[in-house]
PDB file of C-alpha atoms in Angstrom:
ATOM      1  CA  SER A 151       0.000   0.000   0.000  1.00  0.00           C
ATOM      2  CA  ARG A 152       1.091   3.548  -0.645  1.00  0.00           C
ATOM      3  CA  PRO A 153       1.908   5.813   2.248  1.00  0.00           C
ATOM      4  CA  PRO A 154      -0.143   8.989   2.425  1.00  0.00           C
ATOM      5  CA  PHE A 155       1.232  11.887   0.417  1.00  0.00           C
ATOM      6  CA  ALA A 156       3.449   9.621  -1.680  1.00  0.00           C
ATOM      7  CA  GLY A 157       5.614  11.674  -3.974  1.00  0.00           C
ATOM      8  CA  CYS A 158       4.873  14.851  -2.048  1.00  0.00           C
ATOM      9  CA  ALA A 159       8.070  15.024  -0.043  1.00  0.00           C
ATOM     10  CA  PRO A 160       9.485  18.507   0.433  1.00  0.00           C
ATOM     11  CA  ALA A 161      11.727  19.418  -2.445  1.00  0.00           C
ATOM     12  CA  SER A 162      14.731  21.648  -2.231  1.00  0.00           C
ATOM     13  CA  PHE A 163      14.303  24.351  -4.835  1.00  0.00           C
ATOM     14  CA  ALA A 164      17.411  26.137  -3.609  1.00  0.00           C
ATOM     15  CA  MET A 165      19.641  23.730  -5.493  1.00  0.00           C
ATOM     16  CA  ASN A 166      18.384  25.038  -8.817  1.00  0.00           C
ATOM     17  CA  SER A 167      17.898  28.672  -7.963  1.00  0.00           C
ATOM     18  CA  PRO A 168      19.723  31.188 -10.147  1.00  0.00           C
ATOM     19  CA  LEU A 169      21.493  32.621  -7.111  1.00  0.00           C
ATOM     20  CA  VAL A 170      22.937  29.232  -6.161  1.00  0.00           C
ATOM     21  CA  GLN A 171      23.979  28.617  -9.763  1.00  0.00           C
ATOM     22  CA  ARG A 172      25.804  31.966  -9.835  1.00  0.00           C
ATOM     23  CA  TYR A 173      27.585  31.187  -6.577  1.00  0.00           C
ATOM     24  CA  ARG A 174      28.627  27.792  -7.918  1.00  0.00           C
ATOM     25  CA  LEU A 175      29.895  29.276 -11.169  1.00  0.00           C
ATOM     26  CA  VAL A 176      32.029  31.895  -9.424  1.00  0.00           C
ATOM     27  CA  SER A 177      33.332  29.438  -6.839  1.00  0.00           C
ATOM     28  CA  HIS A 178      34.271  26.861  -9.489  1.00  0.00           C
ATOM     29  CA  VAL A 179      36.169  29.454 -11.516  1.00  0.00           C
ATOM     30  CA  VAL A 180      37.917  30.798  -8.407  1.00  0.00           C
ATOM     31  CA  TYR A 181      38.928  27.300  -7.245  1.00  0.00           C
ATOM     32  CA  LEU A 182      40.203  26.420 -10.709  1.00  0.00           C
ATOM     33  CA  GLN A 183      42.252  29.618 -10.882  1.00  0.00           C
ATOM     34  CA  ALA A 184      43.681  29.112  -7.394  1.00  0.00           C
ATOM     35  CA  GLY A 185      44.656  25.546  -8.265  1.00  0.00           C
ATOM     36  CA  ALA A 186      46.321  26.675 -11.466  1.00  0.00           C
ATOM     37  CA  ALA A 187      48.201  29.413  -9.596  1.00  0.00           C
ATOM     38  CA  LEU A 188      49.445  26.853  -7.091  1.00  0.00           C
ATOM     39  CA  LEU A 189      50.472  24.450  -9.852  1.00  0.00           C
ATOM     40  CA  VAL A 190      52.391  27.161 -11.728  1.00  0.00           C
ATOM     41  CA  ALA A 191      54.091  28.163  -8.474  1.00  0.00           C
ATOM     42  CA  VAL A 192      55.174  24.561  -7.845  1.00  0.00           C
ATOM     43  CA  VAL A 193      56.604  24.330 -11.368  1.00  0.00           C
ATOM     44  CA  PHE A 194      58.534  27.572 -10.878  1.00  0.00           C
ATOM     45  CA  LEU A 195      59.731  26.373  -7.474  1.00  0.00           C
ATOM     46  CA  ALA A 196      61.174  23.258  -9.069  1.00  0.00           C
ATOM     47  CA  LEU A 197      62.729  25.063 -12.031  1.00  0.00           C
ATOM     48  CA  LYS A 198      63.694  28.562 -10.862  1.00  0.00           C
ATOM     49  CA  GLY A 199      63.519  28.708  -7.076  1.00  0.00           C
ATOM     50  CA  ALA A 200      61.446  30.261  -4.318  1.00  0.00           C
ATOM     51  CA  GLY A 201      61.489  33.854  -5.598  1.00  0.00           C
ATOM     52  CA  ALA A 202      60.068  32.889  -8.964  1.00  0.00           C
ATOM     53  CA  ALA A 203      57.534  30.582  -7.318  1.00  0.00           C
ATOM     54  CA  LEU A 204      56.311  33.381  -5.069  1.00  0.00           C
ATOM     55  CA  ALA A 205      55.991  35.731  -8.040  1.00  0.00           C
ATOM     56  CA  ALA A 206      54.008  33.146 -10.036  1.00  0.00           C
ATOM     57  CA  LEU A 207      51.745  32.440  -7.082  1.00  0.00           C
ATOM     58  CA  VAL A 208      51.094  36.144  -6.518  1.00  0.00           C
ATOM     59  CA  GLY A 209      50.335  36.636 -10.225  1.00  0.00           C
ATOM     60  CA  GLY A 210      47.813  33.823 -10.214  1.00  0.00           C
ATOM     61  CA  LEU A 211      46.224  34.919  -6.956  1.00  0.00           C
ATOM     62  CA  VAL A 212      45.861  38.501  -8.188  1.00  0.00           C
ATOM     63  CA  VAL A 213      43.640  37.228 -11.005  1.00  0.00           C
ATOM     64  CA  THR A 214      41.873  34.784  -8.692  1.00  0.00           C
ATOM     65  CA  LEU A 215      40.973  37.468  -6.174  1.00  0.00           C
ATOM     66  CA  GLY A 216      39.945  39.760  -9.033  1.00  0.00           C
ATOM     67  CA  THR A 217      37.535  37.105 -10.249  1.00  0.00           C
ATOM     68  CA  ALA A 218      36.130  36.652  -6.742  1.00  0.00           C
ATOM     69  CA  LEU A 219      35.623  40.417  -6.395  1.00  0.00           C
ATOM     70  CA  PHE A 220      33.997  40.545  -9.824  1.00  0.00           C
ATOM     71  CA  GLY A 221      31.610  37.704  -8.999  1.00  0.00           C
ATOM     72  CA  TRP A 222      30.735  39.150  -5.605  1.00  0.00           C
ATOM     73  CA  ARG A 223      29.926  42.583  -7.031  1.00  0.00           C
ATOM     74  CA  MET A 224      28.293  41.329 -10.219  1.00  0.00           C
ATOM     75  CA  PHE A 225      25.807  39.082  -8.469  1.00  0.00           C
ATOM     76  CA  ALA A 226      25.220  41.285  -5.411  1.00  0.00           C
ATOM     77  CA  PRO A 227      21.820  42.587  -6.620  1.00  0.00           C
ATOM     78  CA  GLY A 228      20.441  39.059  -6.907  1.00  0.00           C
ATOM     79  CA  ILE A 229      17.476  38.766  -9.217  1.00  0.00           C
ATOM     80  CA  ALA A 230      16.864  42.277 -10.501  1.00  0.00           C
ATOM     81  CA  GLY A 231      15.970  44.289 -13.554  1.00  0.00           C
ATOM     82  CA  GLY A 232      18.182  44.812 -16.551  1.00  0.00           C
ATOM     83  CA  ALA A 233      19.301  48.315 -15.585  1.00  0.00           C
ATOM     84  CA  THR A 234      20.313  47.185 -12.100  1.00  0.00           C
ATOM     85  CA  LEU A 235      22.238  44.206 -13.448  1.00  0.00           C
ATOM     86  CA  THR A 236      23.953  46.391 -16.058  1.00  0.00           C
ATOM     87  CA  ARG A 237      25.106  48.808 -13.352  1.00  0.00           C
ATOM     88  CA  ALA A 238      26.296  45.864 -11.267  1.00  0.00           C
ATOM     89  CA  MET A 239      28.274  44.508 -14.218  1.00  0.00           C
ATOM     90  CA  PHE A 240      29.982  47.840 -14.894  1.00  0.00           C
ATOM     91  CA  ALA A 241      30.735  48.262 -11.195  1.00  0.00           C
ATOM     92  CA  ALA A 242      32.150  44.727 -11.055  1.00  0.00           C
ATOM     93  CA  VAL A 243      34.397  45.306 -14.068  1.00  0.00           C
ATOM     94  CA  GLY A 244      35.621  48.601 -12.615  1.00  0.00           C
ATOM     95  CA  LEU A 245      36.314  47.005  -9.231  1.00  0.00           C
ATOM     96  CA  LYS A 246      38.213  44.159 -10.847  1.00  0.00           C
ATOM     97  CA  TRP A 247      40.368  46.542 -12.921  1.00  0.00           C
ATOM     98  CA  MET A 248      41.133  48.728  -9.915  1.00  0.00           C
ATOM     99  CA  TRP A 249      42.136  45.612  -7.975  1.00  0.00           C
ATOM    100  CA  LEU A 250      44.327  44.302 -10.812  1.00  0.00           C
ATOM    101  CA  ILE A 251      46.126  47.603 -11.349  1.00  0.00           C
ATOM    102  CA  GLY A 252      46.658  48.184  -7.636  1.00  0.00           C
ATOM    103  CA  ALA A 253      47.792  44.634  -6.907  1.00  0.00           C
ATOM    104  CA  LEU A 254      50.177  44.539  -9.859  1.00  0.00           C
ATOM    105  CA  TYR A 255      51.642  47.877  -8.795  1.00  0.00           C
ATOM    106  CA  VAL A 256      52.271  46.545  -5.287  1.00  0.00           C
ATOM    107  CA  ALA A 257      53.704  43.250  -6.571  1.00  0.00           C
ATOM    108  CA  LEU A 258      56.043  44.795  -9.127  1.00  0.00           C
ATOM    109  CA  ALA A 259      56.951  48.215  -7.700  1.00  0.00           C
ATOM    110  CA  ARG A 260      56.757  47.671  -3.949  1.00  0.00           C
ATOM    111  CA  TRP A 261      57.583  44.006  -3.453  1.00  0.00           C
ATOM    112  CA  ARG A 262      59.846  43.921  -6.533  1.00  0.00           C
ATOM    113  CA  LEU A 263      58.775  40.429  -7.578  1.00  0.00           C
ATOM    114  CA  ASP A 264      60.111  38.930 -10.798  1.00  0.00           C
ATOM    115  CA  ALA A 265      57.927  40.141 -13.648  1.00  0.00           C
ATOM    116  CA  ALA A 266      58.138  37.097 -15.931  1.00  0.00           C
ATOM    117  CA  PRO A 267      56.912  34.453 -13.442  1.00  0.00           C
ATOM    118  CA  LEU A 268      54.296  36.883 -12.140  1.00  0.00           C
ATOM    119  CA  LEU A 269      52.926  37.396 -15.647  1.00  0.00           C
ATOM    120  CA  VAL A 270      53.001  33.654 -16.354  1.00  0.00           C
ATOM    121  CA  GLY A 271      50.934  33.017 -13.215  1.00  0.00           C
ATOM    122  CA  LEU A 272      48.580  35.820 -14.192  1.00  0.00           C
ATOM    123  CA  VAL A 273      48.090  34.542 -17.747  1.00  0.00           C
ATOM    124  CA  VAL A 274      47.595  30.915 -16.702  1.00  0.00           C
ATOM    125  CA  ALA A 275      44.965  31.904 -14.131  1.00  0.00           C
ATOM    126  CA  GLN A 276      43.166  34.056 -16.715  1.00  0.00           C
ATOM    127  CA  LEU A 277      43.235  31.207 -19.246  1.00  0.00           C
ATOM    128  CA  CYS A 278      41.633  28.970 -16.630  1.00  0.00           C
ATOM    129  CA  HIS A 279      38.897  31.573 -16.251  1.00  0.00           C
ATOM    130  CA  TRP A 280      38.116  31.451 -19.962  1.00  0.00           C
ATOM    131  CA  VAL A 281      38.289  27.653 -20.103  1.00  0.00           C
ATOM    132  CA  ALA A 282      35.912  27.347 -17.164  1.00  0.00           C
ATOM    133  CA  LEU A 283      33.414  29.738 -18.725  1.00  0.00           C
ATOM    134  CA  ALA A 284      33.648  27.998 -22.100  1.00  0.00           C
ATOM    135  CA  ARG A 285      32.867  24.657 -20.454  1.00  0.00           C
ATOM    136  CA  VAL A 286      29.791  26.105 -18.740  1.00  0.00           C
ATOM    137  CA  ARG A 287      28.290  27.358 -22.002  1.00  0.00           C
ATOM    138  CA  LYS A 288      28.242  23.898 -23.621  1.00  0.00           C
TER     139      LYS A 288
END
């Protein structure tokens, strides 16, 4: 015999909500970039030493934190109208660029890290961003 209310168990709609999907997207991209930054740093540690590894790690983490800031600011309004989301996108892009410029200035001018490994870490992390977003669109 069937129990009463069969098939009427409470369902979790939060798993498919657009806000949860946005959080997952940003977190997956950030984790992928952080992993790539760490991997590049390990390669530089093995080949060039600790200074180059630190520079590569900082380069990758600059992009990773920029992506996290972008995602946080971009999706802050939640579900909103087009004008609100457009303003959020422009604010997110501006925040990310300010972060990137400021962080690169500190890394290169203040901390005097090696530019080549820093840029390699930066480029690899950014490539991971594009790869992750390309995989989502399929």
